[in-house]
Amino acid sequence: MIITVDGPAAAGKGTLARALADELGFHFLDTGSLYRRVGLAVLKAGHNPGNADEAARAAASPGIMAFADDDLRNEKVAAAASQVSVHPQVRANLLDFQRRFAAQAPGAVLDGRDAGTVICPDAAVKFFVIATAEERARRRYVELRAAGKDASYAEVLADLQARDARDQSRATAPLKPADDAVILDTTTLHPNEVLAMALALIYLRRELAPRLTV
Ligand code: DC
């Protein structure tokens, strides 16, 4: 069984997807981390993330999926990830790994931008998680400050909006809800409330369509 959780940056999709995977005993894949790895590899090699050939080469390099680095979560790498994700060949090079991951028993939860639209269009349940840009920036700002990083709220908001605009407007696999996705607005909700709503929906779907085994 495959569950997809898509949405813009800092909407709460990672928190929800991880919690769902824990609760259901499913595998979990943060697909954004793949694009972050490619973005960081390109930056480390001294190339421009806007260069399609260099980015595609990084996405095809052996070991890229397991590449670990403390910098993966930083905002510069997030921006580079968004830039490399625009290149169709980068997306194509990462597709097979994501589909194979999703096919594992007993099930998988994937979070990202195109998990429900492109990677797993037949997923059993699809969520599209949203929150206002101001609330998402506030969450990211609090997270950065808690990690001892120097950040301004205005900058965080501007970076987030620039990334959303790029992710939504790219020609290949843009950020958008699948037609059959359930939209969850987390702006005023606690993560436990979001999890409870998502689980209720998954169990309800199983009642309505018993072929789903949760
Ligand atoms: O989820 P994240 O913030 O770690 O993602 C970083 C960037 O990677 C995001 O701005 C766009 C890109 N991305 C993508 O294009 N497709 C995905 N499925 C996941 C992420």
Short mmCIF file of N, CA and C in Angstrom, two decimals, residues 124-202:
data_model
loop_
_atom_site.label_atom_id
_atom_site.label_comp_id
_atom_site.label_asym_id
_atom_site.label_seq_id
_atom_site.Cartn_x
_atom_site.Cartn_y
_atom_site.Cartn_z
N ALA A 124 -2.73 4.49 -2.91
CA ALA A 124 -4.05 4.22 -2.32
C ALA A 124 -4.66 5.47 -1.69
N VAL A 125 -3.83 6.25 -1.01
CA VAL A 125 -4.32 7.48 -0.39
C VAL A 125 -3.29 8.58 -0.64
N LYS A 126 -3.78 9.73 -1.06
CA LYS A 126 -2.88 10.86 -1.36
C LYS A 126 -3.28 12.07 -0.51
N PHE A 127 -2.28 12.65 0.14
CA PHE A 127 -2.54 13.87 0.90
C PHE A 127 -1.78 15.02 0.25
N PHE A 128 -2.38 16.19 0.28
CA PHE A 128 -1.68 17.41 -0.14
C PHE A 128 -1.76 18.36 1.04
N VAL A 129 -0.61 18.60 1.67
CA VAL A 129 -0.56 19.34 2.92
C VAL A 129 -0.21 20.80 2.65
N ILE A 130 -1.04 21.70 3.16
CA ILE A 130 -0.79 23.13 2.94
C ILE A 130 -0.83 23.89 4.27
N ALA A 131 -0.31 25.10 4.26
CA ALA A 131 -0.45 26.04 5.38
C ALA A 131 -0.12 27.40 4.78
N THR A 132 -0.53 28.48 5.42
CA THR A 132 -0.23 29.80 4.86
C THR A 132 1.28 29.99 4.80
N ALA A 133 1.73 30.83 3.86
CA ALA A 133 3.17 31.08 3.72
C ALA A 133 3.73 31.68 5.02
N GLU A 134 2.95 32.55 5.67
CA GLU A 134 3.42 33.19 6.90
C GLU A 134 3.63 32.15 8.00
N GLU A 135 2.70 31.21 8.12
CA GLU A 135 2.83 30.18 9.15
C GLU A 135 4.00 29.24 8.83
N ARG A 136 4.16 28.92 7.57
CA ARG A 136 5.28 28.03 7.18
C ARG A 136 6.62 28.71 7.44
N ALA A 137 6.69 30.01 7.14
CA ALA A 137 7.93 30.75 7.39
C ALA A 137 8.19 30.84 8.90
N ARG A 138 7.12 31.03 9.66
CA ARG A 138 7.28 31.11 11.12
C ARG A 138 7.85 29.79 11.66
N ARG A 139 7.33 28.68 11.18
CA ARG A 139 7.82 27.37 11.64
C ARG A 139 9.29 27.19 11.28
N ARG A 140 9.63 27.51 10.03
CA ARG A 140 11.01 27.34 9.59
C ARG A 140 11.95 28.26 10.38
N TYR A 141 11.47 29.50 10.65
CA TYR A 141 12.27 30.47 11.39
C TYR A 141 12.55 29.97 12.82
N VAL A 142 11.50 29.47 13.48
CA VAL A 142 11.64 28.95 14.85
C VAL A 142 12.63 27.78 14.86
N GLU A 143 12.52 26.92 13.84
CA GLU A 143 13.40 25.74 13.72
C GLU A 143 14.87 26.19 13.57
N LEU A 144 15.09 27.18 12.71
CA LEU A 144 16.45 27.67 12.46
C LEU A 144 17.04 28.30 13.72
N ARG A 145 16.22 29.12 14.41
CA ARG A 145 16.70 29.79 15.63
C ARG A 145 16.99 28.75 16.71
N ALA A 146 16.14 27.73 16.80
CA ALA A 146 16.35 26.69 17.81
C ALA A 146 17.66 25.94 17.54
N ALA A 147 18.03 25.86 16.26
CA ALA A 147 19.27 25.17 15.89
C ALA A 147 20.48 26.11 16.01
N GLY A 148 20.24 27.32 16.56
CA GLY A 148 21.33 28.27 16.78
C GLY A 148 21.77 28.99 15.51
N LYS A 149 20.92 28.94 14.46
CA LYS A 149 21.29 29.60 13.20
C LYS A 149 20.79 31.05 13.18
N ASP A 150 21.57 31.89 12.54
CA ASP A 150 21.21 33.29 12.41
C ASP A 150 20.23 33.39 11.24
N ALA A 151 19.01 33.87 11.49
CA ALA A 151 18.05 33.96 10.39
C ALA A 151 17.11 35.11 10.63
N SER A 152 16.62 35.72 9.56
CA SER A 152 15.59 36.75 9.73
C SER A 152 14.29 36.19 9.16
N TYR A 153 13.18 36.51 9.84
CA TYR A 153 11.88 35.99 9.42
C TYR A 153 11.58 36.43 7.98
N ALA A 154 11.89 37.70 7.67
CA ALA A 154 11.58 38.23 6.34
C ALA A 154 12.33 37.46 5.26
N GLU A 155 13.59 37.13 5.56
CA GLU A 155 14.39 36.38 4.57
C GLU A 155 13.86 34.96 4.39
N VAL A 156 13.51 34.34 5.50
CA VAL A 156 12.98 32.97 5.45
C VAL A 156 11.70 32.95 4.60
N LEU A 157 10.82 33.96 4.84
CA LEU A 157 9.57 34.04 4.09
C LEU A 157 9.85 34.24 2.59
N ALA A 158 10.78 35.13 2.28
CA ALA A 158 11.09 35.41 0.87
C ALA A 158 11.67 34.17 0.19
N ASP A 159 12.58 33.46 0.87
CA ASP A 159 13.19 32.24 0.30
C ASP A 159 12.12 31.18 0.03
N LEU A 160 11.23 31.05 0.99
CA LEU A 160 10.18 30.04 0.88
C LEU A 160 9.25 30.34 -0.29
N GLN A 161 8.90 31.63 -0.44
CA GLN A 161 7.99 32.01 -1.52
C GLN A 161 8.66 31.84 -2.89
N ALA A 162 9.98 32.13 -2.94
CA ALA A 162 10.71 31.96 -4.21
C ALA A 162 10.76 30.48 -4.58
N ARG A 163 10.98 29.63 -3.56
CA ARG A 163 11.06 28.19 -3.81
C ARG A 163 9.69 27.64 -4.25
N ASP A 164 8.63 28.07 -3.58
CA ASP A 164 7.27 27.64 -3.95
C ASP A 164 6.99 28.01 -5.40
N ALA A 165 7.34 29.27 -5.77
CA ALA A 165 7.04 29.75 -7.12
C ALA A 165 7.78 28.89 -8.14
N ARG A 166 9.06 28.56 -7.87
CA ARG A 166 9.84 27.74 -8.81
C ARG A 166 9.24 26.33 -8.88
N ASP A 167 8.92 25.76 -7.71
CA ASP A 167 8.41 24.39 -7.68
C ASP A 167 7.05 24.27 -8.38
N GLN A 168 6.25 25.36 -8.29
CA GLN A 168 4.90 25.31 -8.89
C GLN A 168 4.91 25.59 -10.39
N SER A 169 5.91 26.35 -10.84
CA SER A 169 5.86 26.82 -12.22
C SER A 169 6.71 26.00 -13.18
N ARG A 170 7.50 25.04 -12.66
CA ARG A 170 8.37 24.29 -13.58
C ARG A 170 7.49 23.43 -14.51
N ALA A 171 8.06 23.15 -15.69
CA ALA A 171 7.27 22.43 -16.70
C ALA A 171 7.11 20.96 -16.35
N THR A 172 8.15 20.34 -15.77
CA THR A 172 8.09 18.91 -15.47
C THR A 172 7.70 18.67 -14.02
N ALA A 173 6.64 17.89 -13.83
CA ALA A 173 6.19 17.48 -12.49
C ALA A 173 6.09 18.66 -11.52
N PRO A 174 5.33 19.70 -11.86
CA PRO A 174 5.21 20.84 -10.95
C PRO A 174 4.48 20.46 -9.66
N LEU A 175 4.72 21.26 -8.63
CA LEU A 175 4.01 21.06 -7.37
C LEU A 175 2.54 21.41 -7.56
N LYS A 176 1.68 20.39 -7.42
CA LYS A 176 0.22 20.63 -7.48
C LYS A 176 -0.47 19.40 -6.91
N PRO A 177 -1.66 19.58 -6.36
CA PRO A 177 -2.34 18.41 -5.81
C PRO A 177 -2.81 17.47 -6.92
N ALA A 178 -2.72 16.17 -6.68
CA ALA A 178 -3.33 15.21 -7.61
C ALA A 178 -4.83 15.44 -7.56
N ASP A 179 -5.52 15.09 -8.64
CA ASP A 179 -6.98 15.31 -8.67
C ASP A 179 -7.68 14.58 -7.52
N ASP A 180 -7.11 13.43 -7.13
CA ASP A 180 -7.75 12.63 -6.08
C ASP A 180 -7.06 12.79 -4.71
N ALA A 181 -6.33 13.91 -4.53
CA ALA A 181 -5.65 14.13 -3.24
C ALA A 181 -6.61 14.76 -2.23
N VAL A 182 -6.38 14.44 -0.96
CA VAL A 182 -7.13 15.09 0.12
C VAL A 182 -6.27 16.26 0.60
N ILE A 183 -6.86 17.46 0.61
CA ILE A 183 -6.09 18.64 1.02
C ILE A 183 -6.19 18.80 2.54
N LEU A 184 -5.05 18.86 3.20
CA LEU A 184 -5.03 19.05 4.65
C LEU A 184 -4.38 20.39 4.96
N ASP A 185 -5.14 21.33 5.52
CA ASP A 185 -4.58 22.63 5.86
C ASP A 185 -4.13 22.58 7.33
N THR A 186 -2.82 22.66 7.55
CA THR A 186 -2.28 22.48 8.90
C THR A 186 -2.06 23.80 9.64
N THR A 187 -2.47 24.92 9.02
CA THR A 187 -2.14 26.25 9.57
C THR A 187 -2.44 26.35 11.07
N THR A 188 -3.61 25.88 11.46
CA THR A 188 -4.00 26.07 12.88
C THR A 188 -4.04 24.74 13.64
N LEU A 189 -3.41 23.71 13.08
CA LEU A 189 -3.49 22.38 13.72
C LEU A 189 -2.18 21.95 14.36
N HIS A 190 -2.28 21.19 15.43
CA HIS A 190 -1.12 20.54 16.05
C HIS A 190 -0.78 19.31 15.20
N PRO A 191 0.51 18.94 15.11
CA PRO A 191 0.86 17.77 14.31
C PRO A 191 0.07 16.51 14.68
N ASN A 192 -0.28 16.36 15.97
CA ASN A 192 -1.06 15.17 16.37
C ASN A 192 -2.47 15.20 15.80
N GLU A 193 -3.01 16.42 15.65
CA GLU A 193 -4.36 16.54 15.07
C GLU A 193 -4.31 16.20 13.58
N VAL A 194 -3.24 16.63 12.92
CA VAL A 194 -3.09 16.33 11.49
C VAL A 194 -2.96 14.82 11.31
N LEU A 195 -2.15 14.19 12.17
CA LEU A 195 -1.96 12.73 12.09
C LEU A 195 -3.29 12.01 12.31
N ALA A 196 -4.04 12.46 13.32
CA ALA A 196 -5.32 11.80 13.63
C ALA A 196 -6.28 11.89 12.45
N MET A 197 -6.31 13.05 11.81
CA MET A 197 -7.21 13.23 10.65
C MET A 197 -6.78 12.32 9.50
N ALA A 198 -5.47 12.27 9.26
CA ALA A 198 -4.97 11.45 8.14
C ALA A 198 -5.23 9.97 8.40
N LEU A 199 -4.98 9.53 9.65
CA LEU A 199 -5.21 8.11 9.96
C LEU A 199 -6.69 7.76 9.85
N ALA A 200 -7.54 8.67 10.34
CA ALA A 200 -8.99 8.43 10.27
C ALA A 200 -9.39 8.23 8.81
N LEU A 201 -8.84 9.05 7.96
CA LEU A 201 -9.20 8.96 6.55
C LEU A 201 -8.70 7.65 5.92
N ILE A 202 -7.48 7.26 6.29
CA ILE A 202 -6.92 6.01 5.75
C ILE A 202 -7.79 4.82 6.19
#
